[in-house]
mmCIF file of C-alpha atoms in Angstrom:
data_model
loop_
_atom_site.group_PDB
_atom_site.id
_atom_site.type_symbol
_atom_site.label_atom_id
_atom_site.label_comp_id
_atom_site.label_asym_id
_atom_site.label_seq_id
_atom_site.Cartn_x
_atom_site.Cartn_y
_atom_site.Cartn_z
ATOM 1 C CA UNK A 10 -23.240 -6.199 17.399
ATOM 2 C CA UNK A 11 -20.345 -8.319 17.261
ATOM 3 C CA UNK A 12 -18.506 -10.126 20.445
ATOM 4 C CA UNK A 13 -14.447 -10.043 18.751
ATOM 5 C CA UNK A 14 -13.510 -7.820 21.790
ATOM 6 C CA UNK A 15 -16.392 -8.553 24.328
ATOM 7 C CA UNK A 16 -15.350 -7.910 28.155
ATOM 8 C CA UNK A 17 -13.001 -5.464 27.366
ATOM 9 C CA UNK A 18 -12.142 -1.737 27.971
ATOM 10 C CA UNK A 19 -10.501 0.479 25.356
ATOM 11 C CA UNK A 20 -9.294 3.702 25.410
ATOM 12 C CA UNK A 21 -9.484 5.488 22.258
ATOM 13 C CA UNK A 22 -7.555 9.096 21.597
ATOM 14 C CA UNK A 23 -8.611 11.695 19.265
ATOM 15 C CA UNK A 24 -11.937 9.773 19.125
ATOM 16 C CA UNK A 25 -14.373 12.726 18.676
ATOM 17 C CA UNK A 26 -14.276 12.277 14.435
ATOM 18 C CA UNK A 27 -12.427 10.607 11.639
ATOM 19 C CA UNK A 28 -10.091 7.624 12.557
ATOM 20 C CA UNK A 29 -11.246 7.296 16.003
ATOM 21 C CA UNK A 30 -14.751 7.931 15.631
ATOM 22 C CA UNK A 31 -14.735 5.104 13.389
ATOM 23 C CA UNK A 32 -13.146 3.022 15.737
ATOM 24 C CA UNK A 33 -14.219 3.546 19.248
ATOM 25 C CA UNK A 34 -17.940 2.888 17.151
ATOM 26 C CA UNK A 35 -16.955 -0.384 15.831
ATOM 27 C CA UNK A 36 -14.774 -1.357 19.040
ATOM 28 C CA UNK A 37 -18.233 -0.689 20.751
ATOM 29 C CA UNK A 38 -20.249 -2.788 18.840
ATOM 30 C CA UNK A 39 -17.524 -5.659 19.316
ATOM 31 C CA UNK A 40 -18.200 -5.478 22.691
ATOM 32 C CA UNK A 41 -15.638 -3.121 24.257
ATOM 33 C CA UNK A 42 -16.161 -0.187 27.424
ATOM 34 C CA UNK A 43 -14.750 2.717 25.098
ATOM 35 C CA UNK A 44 -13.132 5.217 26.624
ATOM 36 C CA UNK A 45 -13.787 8.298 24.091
ATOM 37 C CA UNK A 46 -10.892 10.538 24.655
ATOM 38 C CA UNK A 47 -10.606 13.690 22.632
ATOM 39 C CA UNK A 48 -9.934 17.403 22.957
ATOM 40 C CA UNK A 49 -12.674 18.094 21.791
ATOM 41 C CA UNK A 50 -14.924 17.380 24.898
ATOM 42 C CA UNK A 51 -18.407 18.205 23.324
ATOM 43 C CA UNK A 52 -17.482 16.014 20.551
ATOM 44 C CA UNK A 53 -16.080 12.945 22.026
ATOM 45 C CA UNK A 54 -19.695 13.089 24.480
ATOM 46 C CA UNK A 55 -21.529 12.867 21.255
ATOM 47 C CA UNK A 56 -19.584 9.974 20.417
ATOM 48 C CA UNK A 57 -19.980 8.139 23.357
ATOM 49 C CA UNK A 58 -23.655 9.522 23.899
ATOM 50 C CA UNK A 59 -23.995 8.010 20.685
ATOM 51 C CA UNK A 60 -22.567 4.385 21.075
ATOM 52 C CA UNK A 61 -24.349 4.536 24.433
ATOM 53 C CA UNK A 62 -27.778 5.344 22.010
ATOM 54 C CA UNK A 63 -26.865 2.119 20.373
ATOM 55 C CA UNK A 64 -26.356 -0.385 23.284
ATOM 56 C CA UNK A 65 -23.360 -0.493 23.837
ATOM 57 C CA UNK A 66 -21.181 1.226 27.096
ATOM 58 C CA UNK A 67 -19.327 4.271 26.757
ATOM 59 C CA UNK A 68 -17.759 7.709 28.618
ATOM 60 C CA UNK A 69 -16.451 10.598 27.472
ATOM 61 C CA UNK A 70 -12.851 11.675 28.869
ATOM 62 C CA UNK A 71 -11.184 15.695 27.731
ATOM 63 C CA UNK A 72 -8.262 14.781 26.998
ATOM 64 C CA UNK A 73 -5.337 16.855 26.026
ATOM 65 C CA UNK A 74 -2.349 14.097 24.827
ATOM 66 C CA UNK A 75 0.262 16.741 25.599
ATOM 67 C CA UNK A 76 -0.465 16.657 29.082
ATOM 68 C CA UNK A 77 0.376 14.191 31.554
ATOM 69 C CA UNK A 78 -1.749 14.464 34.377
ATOM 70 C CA UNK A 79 -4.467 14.951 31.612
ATOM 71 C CA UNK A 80 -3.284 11.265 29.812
ATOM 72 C CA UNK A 81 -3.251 9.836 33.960
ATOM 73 C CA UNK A 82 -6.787 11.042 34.794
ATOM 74 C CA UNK A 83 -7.554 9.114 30.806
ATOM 75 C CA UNK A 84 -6.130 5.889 32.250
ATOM 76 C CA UNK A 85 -8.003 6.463 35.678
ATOM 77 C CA UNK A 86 -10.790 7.354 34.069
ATOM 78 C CA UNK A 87 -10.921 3.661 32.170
ATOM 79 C CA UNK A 88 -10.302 1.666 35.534
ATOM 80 C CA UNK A 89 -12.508 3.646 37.452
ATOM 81 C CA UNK A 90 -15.453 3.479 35.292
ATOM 82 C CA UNK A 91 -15.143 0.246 33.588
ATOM 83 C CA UNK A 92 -12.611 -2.098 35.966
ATOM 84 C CA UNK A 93 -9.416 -2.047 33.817
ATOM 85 C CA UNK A 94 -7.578 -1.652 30.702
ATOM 86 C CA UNK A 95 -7.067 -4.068 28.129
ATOM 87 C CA UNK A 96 -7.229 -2.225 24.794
ATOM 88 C CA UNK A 97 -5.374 1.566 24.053
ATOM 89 C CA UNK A 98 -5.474 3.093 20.711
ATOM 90 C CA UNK A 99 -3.159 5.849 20.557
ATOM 91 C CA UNK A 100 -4.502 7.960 17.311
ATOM 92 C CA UNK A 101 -4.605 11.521 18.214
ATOM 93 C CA UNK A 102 -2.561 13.756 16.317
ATOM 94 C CA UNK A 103 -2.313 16.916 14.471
ATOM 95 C CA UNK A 104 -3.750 16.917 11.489
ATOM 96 C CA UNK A 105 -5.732 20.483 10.689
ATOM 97 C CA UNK A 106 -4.973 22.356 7.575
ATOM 98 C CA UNK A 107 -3.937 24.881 9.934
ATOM 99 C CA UNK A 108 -1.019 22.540 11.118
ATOM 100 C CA UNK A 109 -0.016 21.884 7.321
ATOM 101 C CA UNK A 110 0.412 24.904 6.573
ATOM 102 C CA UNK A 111 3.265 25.516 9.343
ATOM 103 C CA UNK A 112 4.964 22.083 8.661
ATOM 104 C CA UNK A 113 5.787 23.017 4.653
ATOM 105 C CA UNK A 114 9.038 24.241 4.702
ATOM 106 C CA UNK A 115 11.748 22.851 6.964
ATOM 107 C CA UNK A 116 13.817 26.068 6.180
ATOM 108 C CA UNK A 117 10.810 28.590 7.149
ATOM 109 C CA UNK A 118 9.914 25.873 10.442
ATOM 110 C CA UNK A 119 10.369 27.213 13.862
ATOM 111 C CA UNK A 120 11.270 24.770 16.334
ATOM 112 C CA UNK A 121 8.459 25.923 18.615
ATOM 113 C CA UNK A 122 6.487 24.241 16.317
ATOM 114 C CA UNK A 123 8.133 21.742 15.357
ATOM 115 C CA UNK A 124 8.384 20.660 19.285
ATOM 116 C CA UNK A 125 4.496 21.414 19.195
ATOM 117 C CA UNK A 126 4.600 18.367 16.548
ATOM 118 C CA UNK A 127 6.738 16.447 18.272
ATOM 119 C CA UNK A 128 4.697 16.793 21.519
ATOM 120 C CA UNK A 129 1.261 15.648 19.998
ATOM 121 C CA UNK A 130 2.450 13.223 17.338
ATOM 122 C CA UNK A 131 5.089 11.305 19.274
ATOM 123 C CA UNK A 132 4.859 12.186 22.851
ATOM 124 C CA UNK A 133 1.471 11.756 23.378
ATOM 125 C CA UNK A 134 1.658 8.109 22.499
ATOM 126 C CA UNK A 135 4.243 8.095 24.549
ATOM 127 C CA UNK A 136 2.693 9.276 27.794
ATOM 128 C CA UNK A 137 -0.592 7.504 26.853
ATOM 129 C CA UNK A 138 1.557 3.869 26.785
ATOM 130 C CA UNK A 139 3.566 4.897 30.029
ATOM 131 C CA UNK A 140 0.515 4.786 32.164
ATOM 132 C CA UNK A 141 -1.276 2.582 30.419
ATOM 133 C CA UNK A 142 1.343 -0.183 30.498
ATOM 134 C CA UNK A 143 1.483 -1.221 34.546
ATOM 135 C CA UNK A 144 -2.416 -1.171 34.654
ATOM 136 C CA UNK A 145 -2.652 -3.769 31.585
ATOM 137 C CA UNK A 146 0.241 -5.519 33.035
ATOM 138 C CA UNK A 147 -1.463 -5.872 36.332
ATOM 139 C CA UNK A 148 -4.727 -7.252 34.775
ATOM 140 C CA UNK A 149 -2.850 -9.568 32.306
ATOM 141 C CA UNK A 150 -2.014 -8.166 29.397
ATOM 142 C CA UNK A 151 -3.498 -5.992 27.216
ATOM 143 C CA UNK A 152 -3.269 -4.732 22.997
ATOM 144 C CA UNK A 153 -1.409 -1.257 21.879
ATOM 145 C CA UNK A 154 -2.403 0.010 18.588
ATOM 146 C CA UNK A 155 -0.760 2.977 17.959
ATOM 147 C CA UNK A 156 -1.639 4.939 14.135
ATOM 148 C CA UNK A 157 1.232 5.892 12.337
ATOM 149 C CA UNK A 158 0.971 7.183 8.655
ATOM 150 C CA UNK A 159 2.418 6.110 4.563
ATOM 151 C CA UNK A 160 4.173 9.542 5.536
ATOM 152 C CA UNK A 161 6.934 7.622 8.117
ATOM 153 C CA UNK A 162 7.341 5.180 5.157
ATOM 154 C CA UNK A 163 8.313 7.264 1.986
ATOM 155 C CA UNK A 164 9.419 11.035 1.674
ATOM 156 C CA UNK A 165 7.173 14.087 0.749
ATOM 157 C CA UNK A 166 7.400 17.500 -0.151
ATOM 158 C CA UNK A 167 5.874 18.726 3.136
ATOM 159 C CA UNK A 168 5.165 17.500 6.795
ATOM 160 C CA UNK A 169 8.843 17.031 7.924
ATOM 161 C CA UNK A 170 7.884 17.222 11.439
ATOM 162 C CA UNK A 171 4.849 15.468 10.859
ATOM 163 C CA UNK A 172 6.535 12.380 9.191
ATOM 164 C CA UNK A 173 9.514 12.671 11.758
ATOM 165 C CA UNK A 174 7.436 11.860 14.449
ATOM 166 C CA UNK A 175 4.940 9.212 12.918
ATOM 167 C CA UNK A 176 8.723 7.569 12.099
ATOM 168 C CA UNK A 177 8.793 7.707 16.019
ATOM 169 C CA UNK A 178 5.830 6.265 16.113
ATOM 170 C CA UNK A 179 7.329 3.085 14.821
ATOM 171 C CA UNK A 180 10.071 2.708 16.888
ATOM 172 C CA UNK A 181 8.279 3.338 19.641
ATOM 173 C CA UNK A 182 6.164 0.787 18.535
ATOM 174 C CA UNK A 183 8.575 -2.370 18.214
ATOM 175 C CA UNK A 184 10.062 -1.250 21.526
ATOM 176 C CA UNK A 185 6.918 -1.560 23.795
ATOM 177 C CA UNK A 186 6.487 -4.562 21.726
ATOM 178 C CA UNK A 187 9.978 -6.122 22.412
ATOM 179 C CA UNK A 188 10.196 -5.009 26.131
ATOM 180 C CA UNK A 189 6.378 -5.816 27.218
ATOM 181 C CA UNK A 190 5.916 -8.996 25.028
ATOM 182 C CA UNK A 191 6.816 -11.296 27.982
ATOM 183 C CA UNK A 192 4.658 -9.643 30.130
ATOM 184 C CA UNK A 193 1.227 -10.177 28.268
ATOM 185 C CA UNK A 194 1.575 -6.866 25.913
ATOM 186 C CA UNK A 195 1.001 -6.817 22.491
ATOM 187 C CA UNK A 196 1.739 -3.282 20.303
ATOM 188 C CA UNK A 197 1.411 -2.885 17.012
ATOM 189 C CA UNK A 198 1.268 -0.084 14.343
ATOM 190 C CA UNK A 199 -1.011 0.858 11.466
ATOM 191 C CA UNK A 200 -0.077 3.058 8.992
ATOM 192 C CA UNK A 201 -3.064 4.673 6.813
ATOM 193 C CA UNK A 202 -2.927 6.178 3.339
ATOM 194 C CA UNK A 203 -4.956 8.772 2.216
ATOM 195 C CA UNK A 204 -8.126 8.267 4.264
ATOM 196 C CA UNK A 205 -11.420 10.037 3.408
ATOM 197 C CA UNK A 206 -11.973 11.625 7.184
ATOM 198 C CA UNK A 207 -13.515 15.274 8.155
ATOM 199 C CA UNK A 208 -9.861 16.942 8.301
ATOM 200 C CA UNK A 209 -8.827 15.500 4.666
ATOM 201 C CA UNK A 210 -11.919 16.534 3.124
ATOM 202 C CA UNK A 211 -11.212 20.736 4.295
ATOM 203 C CA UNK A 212 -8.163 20.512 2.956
ATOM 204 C CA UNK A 213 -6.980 17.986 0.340
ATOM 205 C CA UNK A 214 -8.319 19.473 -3.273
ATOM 206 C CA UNK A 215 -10.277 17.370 -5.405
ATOM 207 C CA UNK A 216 -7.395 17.249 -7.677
ATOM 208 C CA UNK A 217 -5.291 16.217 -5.262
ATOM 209 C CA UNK A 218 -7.224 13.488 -3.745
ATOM 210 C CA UNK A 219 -7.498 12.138 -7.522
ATOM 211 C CA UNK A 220 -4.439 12.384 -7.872
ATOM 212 C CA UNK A 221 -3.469 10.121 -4.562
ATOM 213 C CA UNK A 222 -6.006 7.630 -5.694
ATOM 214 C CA UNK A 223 -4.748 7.377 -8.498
ATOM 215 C CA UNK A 224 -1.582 5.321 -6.863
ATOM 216 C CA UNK A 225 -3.822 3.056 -4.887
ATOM 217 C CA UNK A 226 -4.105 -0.352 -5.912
ATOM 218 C CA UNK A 227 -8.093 -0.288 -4.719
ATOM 219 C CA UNK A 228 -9.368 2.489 -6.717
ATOM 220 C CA UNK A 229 -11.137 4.423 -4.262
ATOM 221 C CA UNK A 230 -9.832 6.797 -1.116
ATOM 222 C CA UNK A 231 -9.571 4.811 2.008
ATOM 223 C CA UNK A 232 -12.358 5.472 4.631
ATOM 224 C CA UNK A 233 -12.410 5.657 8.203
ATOM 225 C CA UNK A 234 -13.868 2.053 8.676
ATOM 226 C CA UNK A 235 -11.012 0.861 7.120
ATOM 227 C CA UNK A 236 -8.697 1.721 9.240
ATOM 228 C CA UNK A 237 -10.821 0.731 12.509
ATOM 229 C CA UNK A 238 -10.901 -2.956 11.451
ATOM 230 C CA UNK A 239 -7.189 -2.997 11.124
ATOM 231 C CA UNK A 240 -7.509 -2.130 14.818
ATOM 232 C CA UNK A 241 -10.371 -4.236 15.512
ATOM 233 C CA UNK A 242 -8.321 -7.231 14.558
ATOM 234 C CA UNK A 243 -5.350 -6.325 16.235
ATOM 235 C CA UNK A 244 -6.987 -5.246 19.367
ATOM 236 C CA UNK A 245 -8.601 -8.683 19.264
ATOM 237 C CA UNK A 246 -7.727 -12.181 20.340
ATOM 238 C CA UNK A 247 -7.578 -12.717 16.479
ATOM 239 C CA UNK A 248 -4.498 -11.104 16.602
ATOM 240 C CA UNK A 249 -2.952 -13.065 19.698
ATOM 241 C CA UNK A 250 0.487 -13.895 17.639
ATOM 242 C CA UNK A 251 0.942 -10.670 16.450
ATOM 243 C CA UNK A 252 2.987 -7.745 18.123
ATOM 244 C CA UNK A 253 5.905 -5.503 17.009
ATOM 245 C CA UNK A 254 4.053 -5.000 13.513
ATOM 246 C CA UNK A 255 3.537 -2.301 10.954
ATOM 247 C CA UNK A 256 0.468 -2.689 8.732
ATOM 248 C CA UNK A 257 0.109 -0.485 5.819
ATOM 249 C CA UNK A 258 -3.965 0.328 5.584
ATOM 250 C CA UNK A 259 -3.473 2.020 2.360
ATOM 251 C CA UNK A 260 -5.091 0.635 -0.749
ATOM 252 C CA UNK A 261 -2.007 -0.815 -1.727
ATOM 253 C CA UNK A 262 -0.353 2.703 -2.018
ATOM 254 C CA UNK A 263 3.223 1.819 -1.355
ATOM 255 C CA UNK A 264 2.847 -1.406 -2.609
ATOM 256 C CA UNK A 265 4.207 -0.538 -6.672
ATOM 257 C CA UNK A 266 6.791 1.161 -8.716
ATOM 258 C CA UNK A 267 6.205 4.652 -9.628
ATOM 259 C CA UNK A 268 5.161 4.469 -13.067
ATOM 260 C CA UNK A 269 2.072 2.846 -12.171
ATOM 261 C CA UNK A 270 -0.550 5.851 -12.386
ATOM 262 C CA UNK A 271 0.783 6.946 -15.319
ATOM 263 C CA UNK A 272 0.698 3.854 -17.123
ATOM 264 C CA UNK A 273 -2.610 2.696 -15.813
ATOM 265 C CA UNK A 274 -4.147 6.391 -16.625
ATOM 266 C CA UNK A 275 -2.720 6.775 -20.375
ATOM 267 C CA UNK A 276 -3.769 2.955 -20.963
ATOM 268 C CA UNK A 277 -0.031 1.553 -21.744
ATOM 269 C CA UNK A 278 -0.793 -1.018 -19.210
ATOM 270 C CA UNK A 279 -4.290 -2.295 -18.549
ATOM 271 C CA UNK A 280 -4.842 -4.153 -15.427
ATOM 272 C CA UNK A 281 -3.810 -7.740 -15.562
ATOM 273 C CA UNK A 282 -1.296 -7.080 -17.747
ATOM 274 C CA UNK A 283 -2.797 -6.988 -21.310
ATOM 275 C CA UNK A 284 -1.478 -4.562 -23.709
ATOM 276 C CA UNK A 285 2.268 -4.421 -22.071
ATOM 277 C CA UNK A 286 4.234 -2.677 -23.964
ATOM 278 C CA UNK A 287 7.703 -1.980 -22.117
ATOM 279 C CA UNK A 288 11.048 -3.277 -22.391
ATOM 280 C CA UNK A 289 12.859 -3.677 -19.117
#
């Protein structure tokens, strides 16, 4: 048990596995009240119940992001329960194979779903910093941390509507930032690679998920934890000069040319340089 973010109350959405799960845990044993907001209502009381197991102070809130009286009785929930709001992670989103499958081919996509997209991906983060905003404001101040994705960063061959709206995610991002700053609110962005959680494991391949780590930098699939200290830090007073930011939690996958699997794999390159043999 750590103290980076004692006294304060977070709310945490799509918190019932992966990303959030990771994060509403570690925010916990910081010090934080976690609000555990997911859809998934039996799941996020197992995280909670389990934090709670562990010492620290937790409540489970059904949440669906899409809906705004659902995302008001969220913030209520926080203030009512725990006094306040000083930390939100926004980090639900639609990421089921399911959901892939639909967002493959923008000449095949219907815009019911790509609305659907739009709704969970963007507008819930949306709705979740509209209420969210005058309460932390009222007590002070407070941290955003809203997840974004590589995906907003670089194109793909799939997930138009999914890398449309984590693009939004941005934006909306240095705008809270720029238009709360003055008034004690920080919001920042972090943008994960290809993470190791429940939903990648059903439906990224084995070949495929070599084939992503192959472009990371750190030669191993990011994990869940990684991405919750990113928000640790930012959600803490660690981070108290830091707003309107994008950080890349990726293993350094955007961070190279794109010859670099193929001349780290075939050996033309070895790490550190030894062996070049190019001509630029």
């Amino acid at each position: 048990m750590g103290n980076r973010v004692e006294g304060k109350v977070a709310i945490v959405t799509g918190s019932a596995s992966g990303i959030g799960r990771a994060t509403a845990e570690l925010l916990a044993s910081e010090g934080a009240s976690v609000v555990v907001a997911d859809m998934n209502a039996e799941g996020a009381e197992e995280v909670a119940a389990g934090i709670r197991e562990s010492g620290g102070r937790a409540i489970a809130q059904s949440t669906d992001i899409t809906r705004e009286d659902e995302v008001e009785r969220m913030i209520a929930a926080a203030t009512s329960e725990f006094g306040g709001l000083h930390v939100l992670h926004n980090n639900a989103a639609m990421t089921a194979a399911a959901e892939h499958v639909q967002d493959a081919d923008l000449m095949t996509m219907t815009v019911e779903y790509w609305d659907r997209s739009f709704s969970v991906n963007l507008r819930g983060a949306m709705l979740a910093c509209k209420h969210a905003l005058p309460v932390m404001i009222a007590g002070g101040g407070g941290a955003i941390v809203n997840t974004s994705s590589n995906q907003s960063l670089a194109g793909d061959l799939s997930q138009f509507a999914y890398s449309a709206a984590k693009a939004g995610i941005n934006a909306l991002t240095r705008s809270v930032a720029t238009t709360y700053g003055r008034r004690g609110v920080r919001c920042n962005t972090v943008a994960p690679g290809f993470i190791r959680t429940p939903s990648a494991a059903s439906s990224v391949s084995d070949e495929m998920s070599a084939a992503l780590v192959s472009h990371n930098l750190v030669p191993r699939a990011g994990l869940p934890g990684d991405i919750a200290h990113a928000v640790l830090y930012l959600a803490s007073d660690d981070a108290a000069f830091v707003t309107g930011q994008l950080i890349s939690v990726d293993g350094g996958q955007l961070a190279h040319l794109p010859h670099y699997a193929f001349l780290t794999q075939t050996g033309t390159v070895t790490t550190g340089g030894a062996g070049e043999q190019r001509g630029d």
